[in-house]
C-alpha cells in the first residue's frame, strides 16, 4: 500500500487492539476508540488502493477492507445496537474480522516476499 497512509494503518490497528483488550470495561470511551479504530482501518483500505497490482493481491486487499467493515460492525455492536441478539455479539464480529485480516496479511506478505 501507499507509504503516505501508513500511519493511518498503524494508529487504527493500535486503536482496535487497545479497544478490544479493554472490551470488558463498560465505558463509552473504550467503545468509541474501538469503533474509530475499525473505521480508520476500513478507510485505509478504501483510500489507498493500488491499481497496478495483480488480481490476487487486489482480492486480498478487498478482504482486508471487508475485515475493516466487520470491525466497524463490531464497534457498532459494542454500542448496544444488536443487544437483542446478545450483549457480547461484538466478539463474533471481532473474531471474523481478525481471521480475515490475519489470512489476507499473511498471504500478501508471502506473495510480496516471493516477488522480491
Coordinates of N, CA and C in Angstrom, one line a residue:
X1 N 0.8 -1.2 0.0 CA 0.0 0.0 0.0 C 0.9 1.2 0.0
X2 N 0.2 2.3 -0.1 CA 1.0 3.6 -0.3 C 1.6 4.0 1.1
X3 N 2.8 4.5 1.0 CA 3.5 4.9 2.3 C 2.9 6.1 3.0
X4 N 2.2 7.0 2.2 CA 1.7 8.2 2.9 C 0.6 7.9 3.8
X5 N 0.0 6.7 3.8 CA -1.1 6.4 4.7 C -0.7 5.4 5.7
X6 N 0.5 5.1 5.9 CA 1.0 4.0 6.8 C 0.6 4.4 8.2
X7 N 0.7 5.6 8.6 CA 0.4 6.0 10.0 C -1.1 5.8 10.3
X8 N -2.0 6.0 9.3 CA -3.4 5.7 9.5 C -3.6 4.3 9.8
X9 N -2.9 3.4 9.1 CA -3.0 2.0 9.4 C -2.5 1.6 10.8
X10 N -1.3 2.2 11.1 CA -0.7 1.8 12.4 C -1.6 2.3 13.6
X11 N -2.0 3.6 13.5 CA -2.8 4.1 14.6 C -4.2 3.4 14.7
X12 N -4.8 3.1 13.5 CA -6.1 2.4 13.6 C -5.9 1.0 14.1
X13 N -4.9 0.3 13.8 CA -4.7 -1.1 14.3 C -4.4 -1.0 15.8
X14 N -3.7 0.0 16.3 CA -3.4 0.1 17.7 C -4.7 0.4 18.5
X15 N -5.6 1.3 17.8 CA -6.9 1.6 18.5 C -7.8 0.4 18.6
X16 N -7.7 -0.5 17.5 CA -8.5 -1.7 17.5 C -8.0 -2.6 18.6
X17 N -6.7 -2.8 18.7 CA -6.1 -3.7 19.7 C -6.4 -3.2 21.1
X18 N -6.2 -1.9 21.4 CA -6.5 -1.4 22.7 C -8.0 -1.4 23.1
X19 N -8.8 -1.1 22.1 CA -10.3 -1.2 22.3 C -10.8 -2.6 22.6
X20 N -10.2 -3.5 21.9 CA -10.6 -4.9 22.1 C -10.1 -5.4 23.4
X21 N -8.9 -5.1 23.8 CA -8.3 -5.5 25.1 C -9.1 -5.0 26.2
X22 N -9.6 -3.8 26.1 CA -10.4 -3.1 27.1 C -11.9 -3.4 26.9
X23 N -12.3 -4.4 26.2 CA -13.6 -4.7 25.8 C -14.6 -5.0 26.9
X24 N -14.0 -5.5 28.0 CA -14.9 -5.9 29.1 C -15.2 -4.7 30.0
X25 N -14.5 -3.7 29.8 CA -14.8 -2.4 30.6 C -15.9 -1.7 30.0
X26 N -17.0 -1.5 30.7 CA -18.2 -0.9 30.1 C -18.0 0.6 30.2
X27 N -17.2 1.2 29.4 CA -17.0 2.7 29.3 C -17.2 3.1 27.9
X28 N -17.9 4.2 27.7 CA -18.1 4.6 26.3 C -16.9 5.0 25.6
X29 N -15.9 5.6 26.3 CA -14.6 6.0 25.6 C -13.9 4.8 24.9
X30 N -13.9 3.6 25.6 CA -13.2 2.5 25.0 C -14.0 1.9 23.8
X31 N -15.3 2.0 23.9 CA -16.2 1.6 22.8 C -15.9 2.5 21.5
X32 N -15.8 3.8 21.8 CA -15.6 4.7 20.7 C -14.2 4.6 20.1
X33 N -13.2 4.3 21.0 CA -11.8 4.1 20.5 C -11.8 2.9 19.5
X34 N -12.5 1.8 19.9 CA -12.5 0.6 19.1 C -13.3 0.9 17.8
X35 N -14.4 1.6 17.8 CA -15.1 2.0 16.7 C -14.3 2.9 15.7
X36 N -13.6 3.8 16.2 CA -12.8 4.7 15.4 C -11.6 4.0 14.8
X37 N -11.1 3.0 15.5 CA -10.0 2.2 15.0 C -10.5 1.4 13.8
X38 N -11.6 0.8 14.0 CA -12.2 0.0 12.9 C -12.5 0.8 11.7
X39 N -13.0 2.0 11.9 CA -13.3 2.9 10.8 C -12.1 3.4 10.1
X40 N -11.0 3.6 10.9 CA -9.7 4.0 10.3 C -9.1 2.9 9.5
X41 N -9.2 1.7 10.0 CA -8.7 0.5 9.2 C -9.5 0.3 7.9
X42 N -10.8 0.5 8.0 CA -11.6 0.4 6.7 C -11.2 1.5 5.8
X43 N -11.1 2.7 6.3 CA -10.7 3.9 5.5 C -9.4 3.7 4.8
X44 N -8.4 3.1 5.5 CA -7.1 2.9 4.9 C -7.2 2.0 3.7
X45 N -8.0 1.0 3.7 CA -8.1 0.1 2.6 C -9.0 0.6 1.5
X46 N -9.8 1.6 1.8 CA -10.6 2.2 0.8 C -9.9 3.4 0.0
X47 N -9.1 4.1 0.7 CA -8.4 5.3 0.1 C -7.0 5.0 -0.4
X48 N -6.5 3.9 -0.1 CA -5.1 3.6 -0.5 C -5.0 2.4 -1.4
X49 N -5.8 2.3 -2.4 CA -5.7 1.2 -3.3 C -4.6 1.4 -4.4
X50 N -4.1 0.3 -4.9 CA -3.1 0.4 -5.9 C -3.6 -0.4 -7.1
X51 N -3.8 0.3 -8.2 CA -4.4 -0.3 -9.4 C -3.5 -1.3 -10.2
X52 N -2.2 -1.1 -10.0 CA -1.3 -1.9 -10.8 C -1.0 -3.3 -10.3
X53 N -1.6 -3.6 -9.2 CA -1.4 -4.9 -8.6 C -2.1 -6.0 -9.3
X54 N -1.5 -7.3 -9.2 CA -2.2 -8.4 -9.8 C -3.6 -8.7 -9.1
X55 N -4.4 -9.4 -9.8 CA -5.8 -9.7 -9.4 C -5.8 -10.3 -8.0
X56 N -4.9 -11.3 -7.7 CA -4.9 -11.9 -6.4 C -4.6 -11.0 -5.3
X57 N -3.7 -10.1 -5.5 CA -3.4 -9.1 -4.4 C -4.5 -8.1 -4.2
X58 N -5.1 -7.7 -5.3 CA -6.3 -6.8 -5.2 C -7.4 -7.5 -4.4
X59 N -7.6 -8.8 -4.6 CA -8.6 -9.5 -3.9 C -8.3 -9.6 -2.4
X60 N -7.0 -9.8 -2.1 CA -6.6 -9.8 -0.7 C -6.8 -8.5 0.0
X61 N -6.6 -7.4 -0.7 CA -6.8 -6.1 -0.2 C -8.3 -5.8 0.0
X62 N -9.1 -6.3 -0.9 CA -10.5 -6.2 -0.6 C -11.0 -7.1 0.6
X63 N -10.3 -8.2 0.8 CA -10.6 -9.0 2.0 C -10.3 -8.2 3.3
X64 N -9.2 -7.4 3.2 CA -8.8 -6.6 4.4 C -9.9 -5.5 4.5
X65 N -10.4 -4.9 3.4 CA -11.5 -3.9 3.5 C -12.7 -4.5 4.2
X66 N -13.0 -5.8 3.8 CA -14.1 -6.5 4.4 C -13.9 -6.7 5.9
X67 N -12.7 -7.0 6.3 CA -12.3 -7.1 7.7 C -12.5 -5.8 8.4
X68 N -12.2 -4.7 7.8 CA -12.4 -3.4 8.3 C -13.9 -3.1 8.5
X69 N -14.7 -3.5 7.6 CA -16.2 -3.4 7.7 C -16.7 -4.2 8.9
X70 N -16.1 -5.4 9.1 CA -16.5 -6.2 10.2 C -16.1 -5.6 11.5
X71 N -14.9 -4.9 11.5 CA -14.5 -4.2 12.7 C -15.5 -3.1 13.0
X72 N -16.0 -2.4 12.0 CA -16.9 -1.3 12.2 C -18.3 -1.9 12.8
X73 N -18.7 -3.0 12.2 CA -20.0 -3.6 12.7 C -19.8 -4.1 14.1
X74 N -18.6 -4.6 14.4 CA -18.3 -5.0 15.8 C -18.3 -3.8 16.7
X75 N -17.8 -2.7 16.3 CA -17.8 -1.5 17.1 C -19.2 -1.0 17.3
X76 N -20.1 -1.0 16.3 CA -21.5 -0.6 16.5 C -22.2 -1.6 17.4
X77 N -21.8 -2.9 17.3 CA -22.5 -3.8 18.3 C -22.0 -3.6 19.7
X78 N -20.8 -3.0 19.9 CA -20.4 -2.7 21.3 C -21.2 -1.6 21.8
X79 N -21.8 -0.7 21.0 CA -22.6 0.4 21.5 C -24.0 0.0 21.9
X80 N -24.3 -1.3 21.7 CA -25.6 -1.8 22.2 C -26.7 -1.9 21.1
X81 N -26.3 -1.7 19.8 CA -27.3 -1.8 18.8 C -27.9 -3.2 18.6
X82 N -27.1 -4.2 18.7 CA -27.5 -5.6 18.5 C -27.8 -6.3 19.8
X83 N -28.1 -5.6 20.9 CA -28.3 -6.3 22.2 C -29.4 -7.3 22.2
X84 N -30.4 -7.2 21.2 CA -31.5 -8.1 21.2 C -31.0 -9.5 20.9
X85 N -29.8 -9.6 20.2 CA -29.2 -10.9 19.8 C -28.2 -11.4 20.8
X86 N -27.9 -10.6 21.8 CA -26.8 -10.9 22.7 C -25.9 -9.7 23.0
X87 N -25.6 -9.5 24.2 CA -24.7 -8.3 24.5 C -23.3 -8.5 24.1
X88 N -22.8 -9.7 23.9 CA -21.4 -10.0 23.5 C -21.3 -10.4 22.0
X89 N -22.3 -10.0 21.2 CA -22.2 -10.3 19.8 C -21.0 -9.7 19.1
X90 N -20.5 -8.6 19.7 CA -19.4 -7.9 19.0 C -18.2 -8.8 19.0
X91 N -18.0 -9.7 19.9 CA -16.9 -10.6 19.9 C -16.9 -11.5 18.6
X92 N -18.1 -12.0 18.2 CA -18.2 -12.8 17.0 C -17.7 -12.0 15.8
X93 N -18.1 -10.8 15.6 CA -17.7 -9.9 14.5 C -16.2 -9.7 14.6
X94 N -15.7 -9.5 15.8 CA -14.2 -9.2 16.0 C -13.4 -10.5 15.6
X95 N -13.9 -11.6 16.0 CA -13.2 -12.9 15.6 C -13.2 -13.1 14.1
X96 N -14.3 -12.8 13.4 CA -14.4 -13.0 12.0 C -13.4 -12.0 11.3
X97 N -13.4 -10.8 11.8 CA -12.6 -9.7 11.2 C -11.1 -10.1 11.4
X98 N -10.7 -10.6 12.5 CA -9.3 -11.0 12.8 C -8.9 -12.1 11.9
X99 N -9.8 -13.1 11.7 CA -9.5 -14.2 10.8 C -9.2 -13.7 9.4
X100 N -10.1 -12.8 8.9 CA -9.9 -12.3 7.5 C -8.6 -11.5 7.5
X101 N -8.4 -10.7 8.5 CA -7.2 -9.8 8.5 C -5.9 -10.6 8.5
X102 N -5.8 -11.5 9.4 CA -4.6 -12.3 9.5 C -4.3 -13.1 8.2
X103 N -5.4 -13.8 7.7 CA -5.2 -14.5 6.5 C -4.7 -13.7 5.3
X104 N -5.4 -12.6 5.1 CA -5.1 -11.7 4.0 C -3.7 -11.1 4.1
X105 N -3.3 -10.7 5.3 CA -2.0 -10.1 5.5 C -0.9 -11.1 5.4
X106 N -1.1 -12.3 5.9 CA -0.1 -13.4 5.7 C 0.1 -13.8 4.3
X107 N -0.9 -13.9 3.5 CA -0.8 -14.3 2.1 C -0.2 -13.1 1.3
X108 N -0.6 -11.9 1.6 CA 0.1 -10.8 1.0 C 1.6 -10.7 1.2
X109 N 1.9 -10.9 2.5 CA 3.3 -10.9 2.8 C 4.1 -12.0 2.1
X110 N 3.5 -13.2 2.0 CA 4.1 -14.3 1.4 C 4.3 -14.0 -0.1
X111 N 3.3 -13.4 -0.8 CA 3.4 -13.1 -2.2 C 4.4 -12.0 -2.4
X112 N 4.5 -11.0 -1.6 CA 5.4 -10.0 -1.8 C 6.9 -10.4 -1.5
X113 N 7.0 -11.4 -0.6 CA 8.4 -11.9 -0.3 C 8.9 -12.7 -1.5
X114 N 8.0 -13.4 -2.1 CA 8.4 -14.2 -3.3 C 8.7 -13.4 -4.5
X115 N 8.1 -12.2 -4.6 CA 8.3 -11.3 -5.7 C 9.6 -10.6 -5.6
X116 N 10.2 -10.5 -4.4 CA 11.5 -9.8 -4.2 C 12.6 -10.6 -4.6

